[in-house]
Short mmCIF file of C-alpha atoms in Angstrom, two decimals:
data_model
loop_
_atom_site.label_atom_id
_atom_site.label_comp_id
_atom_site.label_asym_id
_atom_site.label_seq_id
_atom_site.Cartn_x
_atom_site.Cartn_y
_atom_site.Cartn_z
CA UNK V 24 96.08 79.71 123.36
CA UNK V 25 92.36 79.69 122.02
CA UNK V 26 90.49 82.20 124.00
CA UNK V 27 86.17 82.13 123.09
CA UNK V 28 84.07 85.22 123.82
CA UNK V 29 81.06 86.96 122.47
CA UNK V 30 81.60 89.78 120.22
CA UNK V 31 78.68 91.99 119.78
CA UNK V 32 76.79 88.58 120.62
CA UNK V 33 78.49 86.66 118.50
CA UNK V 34 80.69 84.18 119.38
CA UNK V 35 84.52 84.14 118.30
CA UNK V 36 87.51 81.84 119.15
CA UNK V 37 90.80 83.95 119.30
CA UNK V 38 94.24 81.96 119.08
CA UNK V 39 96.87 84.46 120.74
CA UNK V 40 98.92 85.10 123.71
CA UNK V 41 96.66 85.02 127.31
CA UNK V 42 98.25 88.38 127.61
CA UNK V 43 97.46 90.26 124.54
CA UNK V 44 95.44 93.64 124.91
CA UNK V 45 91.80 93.14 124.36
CA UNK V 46 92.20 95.85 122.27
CA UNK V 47 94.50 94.64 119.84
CA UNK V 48 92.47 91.47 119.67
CA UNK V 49 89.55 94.19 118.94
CA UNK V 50 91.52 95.94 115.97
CA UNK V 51 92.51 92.48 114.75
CA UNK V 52 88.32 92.10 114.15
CA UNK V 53 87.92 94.94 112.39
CA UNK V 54 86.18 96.75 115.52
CA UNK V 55 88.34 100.45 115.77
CA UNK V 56 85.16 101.99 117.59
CA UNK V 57 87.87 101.38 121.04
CA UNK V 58 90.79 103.73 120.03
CA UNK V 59 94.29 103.24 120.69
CA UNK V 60 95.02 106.28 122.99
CA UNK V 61 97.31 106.19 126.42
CA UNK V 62 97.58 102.32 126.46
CA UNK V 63 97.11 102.89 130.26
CA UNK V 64 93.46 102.58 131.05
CA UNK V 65 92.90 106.37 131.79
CA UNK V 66 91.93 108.02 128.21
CA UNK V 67 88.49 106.13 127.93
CA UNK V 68 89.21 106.20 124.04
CA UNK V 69 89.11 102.59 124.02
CA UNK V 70 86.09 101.34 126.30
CA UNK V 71 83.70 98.68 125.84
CA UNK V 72 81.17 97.43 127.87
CA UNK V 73 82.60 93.63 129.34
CA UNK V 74 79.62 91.64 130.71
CA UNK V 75 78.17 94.84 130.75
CA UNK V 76 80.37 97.08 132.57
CA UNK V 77 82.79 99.60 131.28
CA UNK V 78 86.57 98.60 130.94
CA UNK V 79 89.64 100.29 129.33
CA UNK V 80 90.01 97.09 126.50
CA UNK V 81 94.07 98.33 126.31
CA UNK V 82 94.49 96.71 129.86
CA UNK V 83 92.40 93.87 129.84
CA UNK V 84 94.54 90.75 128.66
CA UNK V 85 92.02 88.98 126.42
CA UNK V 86 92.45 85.84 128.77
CA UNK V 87 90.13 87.95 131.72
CA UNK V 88 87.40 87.58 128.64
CA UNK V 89 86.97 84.02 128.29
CA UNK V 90 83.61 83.21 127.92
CA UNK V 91 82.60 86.68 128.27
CA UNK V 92 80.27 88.92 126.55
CA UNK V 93 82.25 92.21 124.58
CA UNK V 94 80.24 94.99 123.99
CA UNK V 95 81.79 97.46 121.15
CA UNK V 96 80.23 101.34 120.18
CA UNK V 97 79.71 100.01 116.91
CA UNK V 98 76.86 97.20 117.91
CA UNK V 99 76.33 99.40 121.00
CA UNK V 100 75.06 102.62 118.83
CA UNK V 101 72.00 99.85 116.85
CA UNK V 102 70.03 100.12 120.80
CA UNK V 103 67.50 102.01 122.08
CA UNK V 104 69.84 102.72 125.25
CA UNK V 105 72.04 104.80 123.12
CA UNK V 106 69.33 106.30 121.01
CA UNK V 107 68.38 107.43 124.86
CA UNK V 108 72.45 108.62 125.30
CA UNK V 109 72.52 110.13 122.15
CA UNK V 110 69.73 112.36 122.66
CA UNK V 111 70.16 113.71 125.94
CA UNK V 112 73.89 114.20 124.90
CA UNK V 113 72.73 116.44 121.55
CA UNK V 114 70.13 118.19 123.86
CA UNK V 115 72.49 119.04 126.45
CA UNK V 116 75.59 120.11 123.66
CA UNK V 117 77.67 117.18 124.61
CA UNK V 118 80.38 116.78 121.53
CA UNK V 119 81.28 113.79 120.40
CA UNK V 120 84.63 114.16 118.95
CA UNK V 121 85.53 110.57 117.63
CA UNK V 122 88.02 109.81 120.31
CA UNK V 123 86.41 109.57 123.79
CA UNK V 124 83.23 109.01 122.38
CA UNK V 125 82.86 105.30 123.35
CA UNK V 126 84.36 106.44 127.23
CA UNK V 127 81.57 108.77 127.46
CA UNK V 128 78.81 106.69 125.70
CA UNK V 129 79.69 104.07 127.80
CA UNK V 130 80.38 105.72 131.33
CA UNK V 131 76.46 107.38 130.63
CA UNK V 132 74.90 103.89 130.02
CA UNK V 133 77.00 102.29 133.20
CA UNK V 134 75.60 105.41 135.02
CA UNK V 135 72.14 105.01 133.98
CA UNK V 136 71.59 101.55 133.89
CA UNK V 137 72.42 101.09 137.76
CA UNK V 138 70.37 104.57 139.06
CA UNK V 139 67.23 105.39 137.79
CA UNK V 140 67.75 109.27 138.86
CA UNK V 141 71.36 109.58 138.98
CA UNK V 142 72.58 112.60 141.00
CA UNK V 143 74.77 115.92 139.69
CA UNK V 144 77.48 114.74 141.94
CA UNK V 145 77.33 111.06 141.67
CA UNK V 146 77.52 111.59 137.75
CA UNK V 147 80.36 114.28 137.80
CA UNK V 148 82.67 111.65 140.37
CA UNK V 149 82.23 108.70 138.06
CA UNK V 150 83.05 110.77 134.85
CA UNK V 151 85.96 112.29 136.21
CA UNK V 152 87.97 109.08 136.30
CA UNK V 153 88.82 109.58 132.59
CA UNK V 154 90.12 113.01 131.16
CA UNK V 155 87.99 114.76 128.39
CA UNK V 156 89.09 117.54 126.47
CA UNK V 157 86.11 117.68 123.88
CA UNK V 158 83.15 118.32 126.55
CA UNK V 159 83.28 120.35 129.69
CA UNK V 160 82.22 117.94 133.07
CA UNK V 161 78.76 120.00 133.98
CA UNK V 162 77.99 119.42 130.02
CA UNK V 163 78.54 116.35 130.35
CA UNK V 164 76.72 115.54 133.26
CA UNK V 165 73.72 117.40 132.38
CA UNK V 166 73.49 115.17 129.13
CA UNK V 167 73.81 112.09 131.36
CA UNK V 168 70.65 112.89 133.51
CA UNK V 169 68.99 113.95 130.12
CA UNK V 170 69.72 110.26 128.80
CA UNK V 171 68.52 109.04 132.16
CA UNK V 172 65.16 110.88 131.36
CA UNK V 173 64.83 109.39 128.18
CA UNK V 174 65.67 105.76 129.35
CA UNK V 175 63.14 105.87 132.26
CA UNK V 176 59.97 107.35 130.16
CA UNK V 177 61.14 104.91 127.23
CA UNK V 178 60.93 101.92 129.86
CA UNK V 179 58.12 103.31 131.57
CA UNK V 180 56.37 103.30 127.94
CA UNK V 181 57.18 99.59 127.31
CA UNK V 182 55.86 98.70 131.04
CA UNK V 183 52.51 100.36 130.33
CA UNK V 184 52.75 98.33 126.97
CA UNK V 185 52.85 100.82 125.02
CA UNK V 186 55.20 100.79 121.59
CA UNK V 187 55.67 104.23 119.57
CA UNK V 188 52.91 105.87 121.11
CA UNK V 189 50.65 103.15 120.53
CA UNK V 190 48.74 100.42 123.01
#
């Protein structure tokens, strides 16, 4: 069955099985940003963002993406969104061990793209849904509202017009 989505915004016609794993159809491009871990949806090694949302790609038959936008950490990591992530992750000691790393990257931007000021406890419920050994939970959580911080006085810079510290 030919299955089109966009791939890191390009598009892409897929001939497979409805029910294939997105992310074998992922590792089939060349993208191996989404891990194979528990094959279960729990590990978060293998998230990408789906019409911008976070999804375990290992359960997601690559049907559910038809005309879809797929998101990977490899074209994810070129934004300013993660540049925001990525600091307030290294500020706060947040590791980023090469396994989880696209869970947690992408759990942060779901988190602070929907909630301007995200909460201690709002951030350390969504985060627990998928186990981290790498980074403790109040690490984590504390580089999340950092990268919050970032994102808002970023945006708040491009509303007042304003591009690398100039008007």
């Amino acid at each position: 069955m030919k299955i089109n989505f966009s791939l890191n915004n390009e598009n892409i016609v897929v001939d497979t099985s409805p029910d294939t794993a997105l992310s074998a159809i992922l590792r089939e491009n060349g993208i191996f940003s989404a891990k194979k871990g528990c094959d279960k949806g729990f590990c978060g090694a293998c998230t990408v963002l789906l019409n911008n949302r976070p999804v375990p790609s290992c359960i997601v038959p690559v049907a559910m993406v038809r005309n879809s936008s797929v998101i990977t950490l490899e074209y994810f990591c070129n934004t300013e969104d993660f540049k925001d992530i990525q600091a307030g992750f290294k500020s706060a000691g947040v590791e980023l061990c090469g396994y989880c790393n696209a869970g947690k990257v992408f759990e942060a931007y779901d988190i602070i793209y929907k909630i301007e000021h995200p909460n201690r406890n709002y951030i350390a419920k969504q985060v627990s849904y998928f186990p981290c050994n790498c980074t403790e939970t109040e690490t984590l959580v504390n580089g999340i509202i950092l990268a919050a911080n970032n994102r808002r006085k970023r945006l708040e810079k491009l509303s007042q017009g304003k591009v690398n510290g100039k008007k």
